[in-house]
Amino acid sequence: MAAAASSPSPPAVITCRAAVAWGPGQALVMEDVEVAPPGPLEIRVKVVSTSICRSDVTQWQSTAQPDLFPRIFGHEASGVVESVGEGVTEFQVGDHALTVFIGECMSCKHCVSGKSNMCQTLGLERKGVMHSDQTTRFSIGGKPVYHYCAVSSFSEYAVVHSGCAVKVSPTMPMDRICLLSCGASAGLGAAWNVADVSKGSSVVIFGLGTVGLSVAQGAKLRGASKIIGVDTNPAKQEKGKAFGVTDFINPAELNEPVQQVVKRLTDGGADYSFECVGDTGVVSTALQSCSDGWGLTVTLGVPKAKPEVSAHYGLLLSGRTLKGSLFGGWRPKTDIPLLVEKYANKEIQVDGLVTHDMPFSDINKALELMLQNRCLRCVIHMPK
């Protein structure tokens, strides 16, 4: 009789290189880290490309959670599934995937509502651990290394919950679609899902980074007639044109409040206003820049300081609306494949958001470029 086929051996601990932050704002250090096998409903991914998001930088510099170090940042990534945990049926070894900083369990109140992407099981993780068991999958010398947003893609390998990953076609360029796992999608979704920008409308966008430019692109594709970009970096004027910006305002060159200029350009205020800076003070300015009666302000930025928003009650009493947006309202597993398809069909622009491509060994240089506002997205390429 033929011998019975042996079952595949379970995944083992992997030792790989990761860029570890040992303290707030400290330069990342290339370390050998142990990456545990994926737990139930988890997958372990060999990271191929990861881009640096402004929120990575903000949280790396923040002193609000000093106990969550050492830590591995990074969340905007693409990779190949290396192993799967118990109960995973959607992914197989070798599948290409995007990691996402929020998940979709498909069964909680929010997921079944069809109204929200605020999954109660796999929502934004802030404690540096995995959703499932509140422990880490990274360690150095037996001591835990904390996660960021339950992804931590500044590592050659990462373990993520299968509900926080999206399968993509192997024909897609991994070093560009990684932007769809956060920044580009967040901006497009804010324009399409959260604001639902209408044809012929006026839009003002505060901050023309990756998210702001993606808002502009979304507004242009919806047929907005006037798209005003506000940024203190004069180089953003030309970049903005490529994504649909029709008018540019540099607050540093004004001798009057920005909102006064916006009101003149829009006959009393924009229909839609977007805060993409990560400054709660700008939220009030954005609210003042939109129209009485129906003006809608959407805030997308992650504040570096002063998380409280303050605004005169009269702005709301006069009919304006203030809304928040997380990941553009997209449900990761349900919606992101549609965005990837739009990218494949050249219906949306992503490549133009990448200003730098750098090897993993230069990740600190990439962070410095972001701190100096000299890049939009820097894509980090992992060793092959």
CSV table of C-alpha atoms in Angstrom, one decimal:
chain,number,residue,atom,x,y,z
A,1,MET,CA,0.0,0.0,0.0
A,2,ALA,CA,1.2,3.5,-0.7
A,3,ALA,CA,2.2,5.5,2.4
A,4,ALA,CA,-0.3,8.1,3.5
A,5,ALA,CA,0.6,11.7,2.4
A,6,SER,CA,2.1,13.6,5.3
A,7,SER,CA,0.3,16.7,6.4
A,8,PRO,CA,2.1,20.0,5.9
A,9,SER,CA,4.1,21.1,8.9
A,10,PRO,CA,2.7,24.0,10.8
A,11,PRO,CA,4.3,27.5,10.3
A,12,ALA,CA,7.4,28.1,12.5
A,13,VAL,CA,8.8,31.3,14.0
A,14,ILE,CA,10.6,33.4,11.4
A,15,THR,CA,13.6,35.6,12.1
A,16,CYS,CA,13.8,38.6,9.8
A,17,ARG,CA,14.9,42.2,9.6
A,18,ALA,CA,12.6,45.0,10.8
A,19,ALA,CA,13.0,48.8,11.3
A,20,VAL,CA,12.3,49.1,15.0
A,21,ALA,CA,11.6,52.4,16.8
A,22,TRP,CA,13.0,52.2,20.4
A,23,GLY,CA,11.5,55.5,21.5
A,24,PRO,CA,9.4,58.4,20.3
A,25,GLY,CA,11.1,60.2,17.4
A,26,GLN,CA,14.2,58.0,17.7
A,27,ALA,CA,15.8,56.9,14.4
A,28,LEU,CA,14.6,53.4,13.4
A,29,VAL,CA,17.1,50.6,14.0
A,30,MET,CA,17.4,47.6,11.7
A,31,GLU,CA,17.0,44.6,14.1
A,32,ASP,CA,16.6,40.9,13.8
A,33,VAL,CA,13.1,40.2,15.1
A,34,GLU,CA,11.2,37.0,15.7
A,35,VAL,CA,7.9,36.8,13.9
A,36,ALA,CA,5.5,34.3,15.4
A,37,PRO,CA,3.3,32.0,13.3
A,38,PRO,CA,-0.1,33.3,12.4
A,39,GLY,CA,-2.8,32.6,15.0
A,40,PRO,CA,-6.4,31.6,14.2
A,41,LEU,CA,-7.9,33.6,11.4
A,42,GLU,CA,-4.5,35.4,10.8
A,43,ILE,CA,-2.0,35.3,7.9
A,44,ARG,CA,1.7,36.0,7.8
A,45,VAL,CA,2.7,38.2,4.9
A,46,LYS,CA,6.1,38.7,3.2
A,47,VAL,CA,6.0,42.4,2.7
A,48,VAL,CA,7.0,43.5,-0.8
A,49,SER,CA,6.3,47.2,-0.7
A,50,THR,CA,5.3,49.6,2.0
A,51,SER,CA,4.7,53.4,1.7
A,52,ILE,CA,5.2,55.9,4.5
A,53,CYS,CA,2.0,57.6,5.6
A,54,ARG,CA,1.9,60.8,7.5
A,55,SER,CA,0.2,59.0,10.4
A,56,ASP,CA,3.2,56.7,10.7
A,57,VAL,CA,5.4,59.8,11.3
A,58,THR,CA,2.9,61.4,13.6
A,59,GLN,CA,2.6,58.4,15.9
A,60,TRP,CA,6.4,57.7,15.7
A,61,GLN,CA,7.0,61.2,17.1
A,62,SER,CA,4.2,61.2,19.6
A,63,THR,CA,5.0,60.9,23.3
A,64,ALA,CA,1.4,60.0,24.2
A,65,GLN,CA,2.1,56.3,24.5
A,66,PRO,CA,5.7,55.9,25.7
A,67,ASP,CA,5.0,52.4,26.9
A,68,LEU,CA,4.3,51.1,23.4
A,69,PHE,CA,8.0,50.9,22.5
A,70,PRO,CA,9.9,49.2,21.0
A,71,ARG,CA,7.5,49.3,18.1
A,72,ILE,CA,7.3,48.6,14.4
A,73,PHE,CA,5.4,51.1,12.4
A,74,GLY,CA,4.0,51.0,8.9
A,75,HIS,CA,0.6,50.0,7.6
A,76,GLU,CA,0.3,51.0,4.0
A,77,ALA,CA,1.6,47.8,2.4
A,78,SER,CA,1.4,45.0,-0.2
A,79,GLY,CA,2.8,41.6,0.1
A,80,VAL,CA,2.6,37.8,-0.5
A,81,VAL,CA,0.9,35.4,1.9
A,82,GLU,CA,3.7,33.2,3.4
A,83,SER,CA,1.5,31.1,5.8
A,84,VAL,CA,-2.1,31.0,7.1
A,85,GLY,CA,-3.5,30.3,10.5
A,86,GLU,CA,-6.3,28.0,11.6
A,87,GLY,CA,-9.7,28.8,10.1
A,88,VAL,CA,-8.4,30.9,7.2
A,89,THR,CA,-10.3,30.0,4.0
A,90,GLU,CA,-10.0,33.1,1.9
A,91,PHE,CA,-6.2,33.2,1.6
A,92,GLN,CA,-3.7,30.6,0.4
A,93,VAL,CA,0.0,30.6,0.5
A,94,GLY,CA,1.3,32.7,-2.5
A,95,ASP,CA,-1.7,35.0,-2.7
A,96,HIS,CA,-1.0,38.7,-3.2
A,97,ALA,CA,-2.6,41.0,-0.7
A,98,LEU,CA,-3.0,44.5,0.6
A,99,THR,CA,-2.8,45.1,4.3
A,100,VAL,CA,-5.4,47.5,5.8
A,101,PHE,CA,-5.3,49.3,9.1
A,102,ILE,CA,-9.0,48.6,9.8
A,103,GLY,CA,-10.8,45.4,9.1
A,104,GLU,CA,-14.2,44.0,8.2
A,105,CYS,CA,-15.5,41.0,10.2
A,106,MET,CA,-18.7,40.8,8.1
A,107,SER,CA,-20.8,40.0,11.2
A,108,CYS,CA,-20.8,42.9,13.7
A,109,LYS,CA,-23.5,45.5,14.0
A,110,HIS,CA,-21.5,48.0,11.8
A,111,CYS,CA,-20.5,45.5,9.2
A,112,VAL,CA,-24.0,44.2,8.6
A,113,SER,CA,-25.5,47.7,8.6
A,114,GLY,CA,-24.1,48.7,5.3
A,115,LYS,CA,-23.8,52.2,6.7
A,116,SER,CA,-20.3,52.1,8.3
A,117,ASN,CA,-16.8,50.9,8.1
A,118,MET,CA,-16.3,51.1,11.9
A,119,CYS,CA,-16.0,47.3,12.4
A,120,GLN,CA,-16.5,46.5,16.1
A,121,THR,CA,-14.3,43.5,16.0
A,122,LEU,CA,-11.4,44.7,13.8
A,123,GLY,CA,-11.6,48.5,14.3
A,124,LEU,CA,-8.6,50.8,14.5
A,125,GLU,CA,-6.1,49.1,17.0
A,126,ARG,CA,-4.4,51.6,19.3
A,127,LYS,CA,-2.8,49.4,21.9
A,128,GLY,CA,0.1,47.9,19.9
A,129,VAL,CA,-1.2,44.4,19.9
A,130,MET,CA,-3.3,42.0,17.7
A,131,HIS,CA,-7.0,42.2,17.8
A,132,SER,CA,-7.6,38.5,18.6
A,133,ASP,CA,-5.6,37.9,21.8
A,134,GLN,CA,-4.2,41.3,22.7
A,135,THR,CA,-0.6,40.1,22.4
A,136,THR,CA,2.2,40.8,19.9
A,137,ARG,CA,3.6,38.6,17.1
A,138,PHE,CA,7.0,40.3,17.2
A,139,SER,CA,9.7,39.8,19.7
A,140,ILE,CA,13.4,40.5,20.3
A,141,GLY,CA,15.2,38.2,22.7
A,142,GLY,CA,11.8,37.0,24.0
A,143,LYS,CA,10.6,40.5,24.8
A,144,PRO,CA,7.6,41.9,22.9
A,145,VAL,CA,7.9,44.4,20.1
A,146,TYR,CA,4.6,46.3,19.7
A,147,HIS,CA,2.6,46.6,16.5
A,148,TYR,CA,1.1,49.7,14.8
A,149,CYS,CA,-2.5,49.5,13.6
A,150,ALA,CA,-2.2,45.7,13.8
A,151,VAL,CA,-0.1,45.7,10.6
A,152,SER,CA,3.6,46.9,11.2
A,153,SER,CA,4.8,46.7,7.6
A,154,PHE,CA,8.3,48.2,8.3
A,155,SER,CA,9.3,44.6,8.6
A,156,GLU,CA,10.2,41.9,6.1
A,157,TYR,CA,7.3,39.8,7.5
A,158,ALA,CA,4.2,40.8,9.3
A,159,VAL,CA,1.2,39.0,10.8
A,160,VAL,CA,-2.2,40.5,10.2
A,161,HIS,CA,-5.8,39.4,10.8
A,162,SER,CA,-7.3,37.9,7.6
A,163,GLY,CA,-10.1,40.4,8.0
A,164,CYS,CA,-7.5,43.2,7.7
A,165,ALA,CA,-6.2,42.1,4.3
A,166,VAL,CA,-7.5,42.2,0.8
A,167,LYS,CA,-6.6,39.7,-1.9
A,168,VAL,CA,-5.5,41.3,-5.2
A,169,SER,CA,-4.5,40.0,-8.6
A,170,PRO,CA,-0.8,39.1,-9.0
A,171,THR,CA,-0.8,41.2,-12.1
A,172,MET,CA,-1.1,44.4,-10.1
A,173,PRO,CA,2.1,46.4,-9.4
A,174,MET,CA,2.7,45.9,-5.7
A,175,ASP,CA,4.8,49.1,-5.4
A,176,ARG,CA,1.9,51.3,-6.4
A,177,ILE,CA,-1.3,49.6,-5.3
A,178,CYS,CA,0.0,49.7,-1.7
A,179,LEU,CA,-1.2,53.3,-1.7
A,180,LEU,CA,-4.7,52.1,-1.9
A,181,SER,CA,-4.4,50.5,1.5
A,182,CYS,CA,-4.6,54.0,3.1
A,183,GLY,CA,-3.9,57.4,1.7
A,184,ALA,CA,-5.2,57.3,-1.9
A,185,SER,CA,-8.3,55.5,-0.9
A,186,ALA,CA,-9.0,57.8,2.1
A,187,GLY,CA,-9.0,60.8,-0.2
A,188,LEU,CA,-11.1,59.3,-2.9
A,189,GLY,CA,-13.6,57.9,-0.4
A,190,ALA,CA,-14.0,61.2,1.4
A,191,ALA,CA,-15.1,62.8,-1.9
A,192,TRP,CA,-17.2,60.0,-3.1
A,193,ASN,CA,-18.6,58.3,0.0
A,194,VAL,CA,-18.6,60.8,2.8
A,195,ALA,CA,-19.2,64.1,1.0
A,196,ASP,CA,-20.8,62.6,-2.1
A,197,VAL,CA,-19.5,65.6,-4.2
A,198,SER,CA,-22.0,66.6,-6.8
A,199,LYS,CA,-21.5,67.7,-10.4
A,200,GLY,CA,-20.9,71.5,-10.9
A,201,SER,CA,-20.2,72.0,-7.2
A,202,SER,CA,-17.3,74.0,-5.6
A,203,VAL,CA,-14.7,72.3,-3.4
A,204,VAL,CA,-11.9,73.6,-1.2
A,205,ILE,CA,-9.2,71.3,0.1
A,206,PHE,CA,-6.9,72.3,3.0
A,207,GLY,CA,-3.6,70.4,2.5
A,208,LEU,CA,-2.4,69.0,-0.8
A,209,GLY,CA,-0.6,65.9,0.3
A,210,THR,CA,-1.5,62.4,-0.8
A,211,VAL,CA,-4.9,62.5,0.8
A,212,GLY,CA,-5.7,66.0,-0.3
A,213,LEU,CA,-4.7,65.4,-3.9
A,214,SER,CA,-6.8,62.2,-3.9
A,215,VAL,CA,-9.8,64.3,-2.7
A,216,ALA,CA,-9.2,66.6,-5.6
A,217,GLN,CA,-9.1,63.7,-8.0
A,218,GLY,CA,-12.3,62.3,-6.6
A,219,ALA,CA,-14.0,65.7,-6.9
A,220,LYS,CA,-12.8,66.1,-10.5
A,221,LEU,CA,-14.1,62.7,-11.4
A,222,ARG,CA,-17.5,63.7,-9.9
A,223,GLY,CA,-17.6,66.8,-12.1
A,224,ALA,CA,-16.9,69.6,-9.5
A,225,SER,CA,-16.5,72.9,-11.4
A,226,LYS,CA,-14.2,74.6,-9.0
A,227,ILE,CA,-11.6,72.8,-6.9
A,228,ILE,CA,-9.5,75.1,-4.7
A,229,GLY,CA,-6.3,73.8,-3.1
A,230,VAL,CA,-4.9,75.5,0.0
A,231,ASP,CA,-1.3,74.7,0.9
A,232,THR,CA,1.8,76.6,2.3
A,233,ASN,CA,4.1,74.8,-0.1
A,234,PRO,CA,4.1,76.6,-3.5
A,235,ALA,CA,5.3,73.5,-5.3
A,236,LYS,CA,1.9,72.0,-4.6
A,237,GLN,CA,0.3,74.3,-7.1
A,238,GLU,CA,1.6,72.5,-10.2
A,239,LYS,CA,1.1,69.1,-8.6
A,240,GLY,CA,-2.4,70.0,-7.8
A,241,LYS,CA,-3.3,70.8,-11.4
A,242,ALA,CA,-2.5,67.2,-12.4
A,243,PHE,CA,-5.1,66.0,-9.9
A,244,GLY,CA,-7.8,68.5,-10.8
A,245,VAL,CA,-7.1,71.6,-8.7
A,246,THR,CA,-8.4,74.7,-10.6
A,247,ASP,CA,-7.3,77.4,-8.1
A,248,PHE,CA,-4.5,77.5,-5.6
A,249,ILE,CA,-4.2,79.6,-2.4
A,250,ASN,CA,-1.0,79.9,-0.4
A,251,PRO,CA,-2.0,81.2,3.1
A,252,ALA,CA,1.6,82.4,3.7
A,253,GLU,CA,1.2,84.9,0.9
A,254,LEU,CA,-2.1,86.4,2.1
A,255,ASN,CA,-2.8,89.4,4.2
A,256,GLU,CA,-6.3,88.3,5.0
A,257,PRO,CA,-7.9,85.1,6.4
A,258,VAL,CA,-8.0,82.2,3.9
A,259,GLN,CA,-11.8,81.8,4.4
A,260,GLN,CA,-12.4,85.3,3.0
A,261,VAL,CA,-10.5,84.4,-0.2
A,262,VAL,CA,-12.4,81.2,-0.5
A,263,LYS,CA,-15.8,83.0,-0.1
A,264,ARG,CA,-14.9,85.4,-2.9
A,265,LEU,CA,-13.9,82.6,-5.2
A,266,THR,CA,-17.1,80.7,-4.5
A,267,ASP,CA,-19.8,83.4,-4.2
A,268,GLY,CA,-20.1,83.1,-0.4
A,269,GLY,CA,-18.6,79.7,0.5
A,270,ALA,CA,-17.7,76.3,-1.0
A,271,ASP,CA,-20.3,73.5,-1.2
A,272,TYR,CA,-17.7,71.1,0.2
A,273,SER,CA,-14.6,71.7,2.4
A,274,PHE,CA,-12.0,69.1,3.3
A,275,GLU,CA,-9.4,69.3,6.1
A,276,CYS,CA,-6.5,67.1,5.2
A,277,VAL,CA,-3.7,68.7,7.2
A,278,GLY,CA,-4.2,67.0,10.6
A,279,ASP,CA,-4.7,70.3,12.4
A,280,THR,CA,-7.8,70.9,14.4
A,281,GLY,CA,-7.4,74.6,14.1
A,282,VAL,CA,-7.8,74.2,10.3
A,283,VAL,CA,-11.1,72.4,10.9
A,284,SER,CA,-12.6,75.7,12.1
A,285,THR,CA,-11.2,77.5,9.1
A,286,ALA,CA,-12.5,74.8,6.7
A,287,LEU,CA,-15.9,75.1,8.4
A,288,GLN,CA,-15.9,78.9,7.9
A,289,SER,CA,-15.0,78.4,4.2
A,290,CYS,CA,-18.1,76.5,3.3
A,291,SER,CA,-21.5,77.8,2.4
A,292,ASP,CA,-24.3,78.8,4.7
A,293,GLY,CA,-27.3,76.5,4.4
A,294,TRP,CA,-25.7,73.4,3.0
A,295,GLY,CA,-21.9,73.6,3.3
A,296,LEU,CA,-20.3,70.3,4.3
A,297,THR,CA,-16.9,70.1,5.9
A,298,VAL,CA,-15.1,66.7,6.1
A,299,THR,CA,-12.1,66.3,8.3
A,300,LEU,CA,-9.6,63.5,7.4
A,301,GLY,CA,-6.3,64.5,9.0
A,302,VAL,CA,-4.8,62.9,12.1
A,303,PRO,CA,-3.9,65.8,14.5
A,304,LYS,CA,-0.4,66.0,15.8
A,305,ALA,CA,-1.5,68.0,18.9
A,306,LYS,CA,-4.7,69.4,20.4
A,307,PRO,CA,-7.2,66.8,19.4
A,308,GLU,CA,-10.2,68.9,20.5
A,309,VAL,CA,-12.1,70.8,17.8
A,310,SER,CA,-13.6,74.2,18.6
A,311,ALA,CA,-15.9,76.3,16.4
A,312,HIS,CA,-18.5,79.0,16.9
A,313,TYR,CA,-21.9,77.5,17.3
A,314,GLY,CA,-23.2,80.0,14.7
A,315,LEU,CA,-21.4,78.1,12.0
A,316,LEU,CA,-23.5,75.1,12.6
A,317,LEU,CA,-26.7,77.0,13.4
A,318,SER,CA,-26.5,78.5,9.9
A,319,GLY,CA,-26.8,75.1,8.3
A,320,ARG,CA,-23.2,73.9,7.9
A,321,THR,CA,-22.3,70.3,8.7
A,322,LEU,CA,-19.1,68.9,10.1
A,323,LYS,CA,-18.3,65.2,9.4
A,324,GLY,CA,-15.4,62.9,10.1
A,325,SER,CA,-14.0,60.4,7.7
A,326,LEU,CA,-11.9,57.2,8.5
A,327,PHE,CA,-10.5,55.5,5.4
A,328,GLY,CA,-12.9,57.4,3.2
A,329,GLY,CA,-15.8,55.3,4.5
A,330,TRP,CA,-14.6,52.3,2.5
A,331,ARG,CA,-15.3,48.8,3.8
A,332,PRO,CA,-11.9,47.1,3.2
A,333,LYS,CA,-12.9,43.7,1.9
A,334,THR,CA,-16.2,44.8,0.2
A,335,ASP,CA,-14.9,47.9,-1.5
A,336,ILE,CA,-11.2,48.0,-2.0
A,337,PRO,CA,-11.2,45.3,-4.7
A,338,LEU,CA,-13.4,47.8,-6.7
A,339,LEU,CA,-10.8,50.5,-6.3
A,340,VAL,CA,-8.0,48.1,-7.4
A,341,GLU,CA,-10.1,47.4,-10.5
A,342,LYS,CA,-10.5,51.1,-11.2
A,343,TYR,CA,-6.7,51.4,-11.0
A,344,ALA,CA,-6.2,48.5,-13.3
A,345,ASN,CA,-8.6,50.2,-15.8
A,346,LYS,CA,-6.8,53.5,-15.5
A,347,GLU,CA,-9.9,55.2,-14.1
A,348,ILE,CA,-8.0,56.5,-11.1
A,349,GLN,CA,-4.5,57.9,-10.8
A,350,VAL,CA,-2.2,56.6,-8.1
A,351,ASP,CA,1.3,56.5,-9.7
A,352,GLY,CA,1.6,60.3,-9.7
A,353,LEU,CA,1.4,60.3,-5.9
A,354,VAL,CA,4.7,58.4,-5.6
A,355,THR,CA,7.6,60.9,-5.5
A,356,HIS,CA,10.3,58.5,-4.2
A,357,ASP,CA,11.2,54.9,-4.4
A,358,MET,CA,13.8,53.7,-1.9
A,359,PRO,CA,15.3,50.5,-0.5
A,360,PHE,CA,14.4,49.3,3.0
A,361,SER,CA,17.8,50.2,4.2
A,362,ASP,CA,17.1,53.9,3.6
A,363,ILE,CA,13.9,54.0,5.6
A,364,ASN,CA,15.3,56.7,7.9
A,365,LYS,CA,16.1,58.9,4.9
A,366,ALA,CA,12.5,58.4,3.7
A,367,LEU,CA,11.2,59.5,7.1
A,368,GLU,CA,13.4,62.6,6.9
A,369,LEU,CA,11.9,63.5,3.5
A,370,MET,CA,8.5,63.3,5.0
A,371,LEU,CA,9.4,65.4,8.0
A,372,GLN,CA,10.9,68.0,5.6
A,373,ASN,CA,7.7,68.0,3.4
A,374,ARG,CA,9.8,67.0,0.4
A,375,CYS,CA,7.8,64.0,-0.6
A,376,LEU,CA,4.2,62.9,-1.1
A,377,ARG,CA,4.6,59.1,-0.9
A,378,CYS,CA,7.9,57.4,-0.6
A,379,VAL,CA,7.6,53.7,-1.4
A,380,ILE,CA,9.9,51.4,0.5
A,381,HIS,CA,11.0,48.3,-1.5
A,382,MET,CA,11.8,45.2,0.6
A,383,PRO,CA,14.7,42.9,-0.2
A,384,LYS,CA,13.7,40.2,-2.7
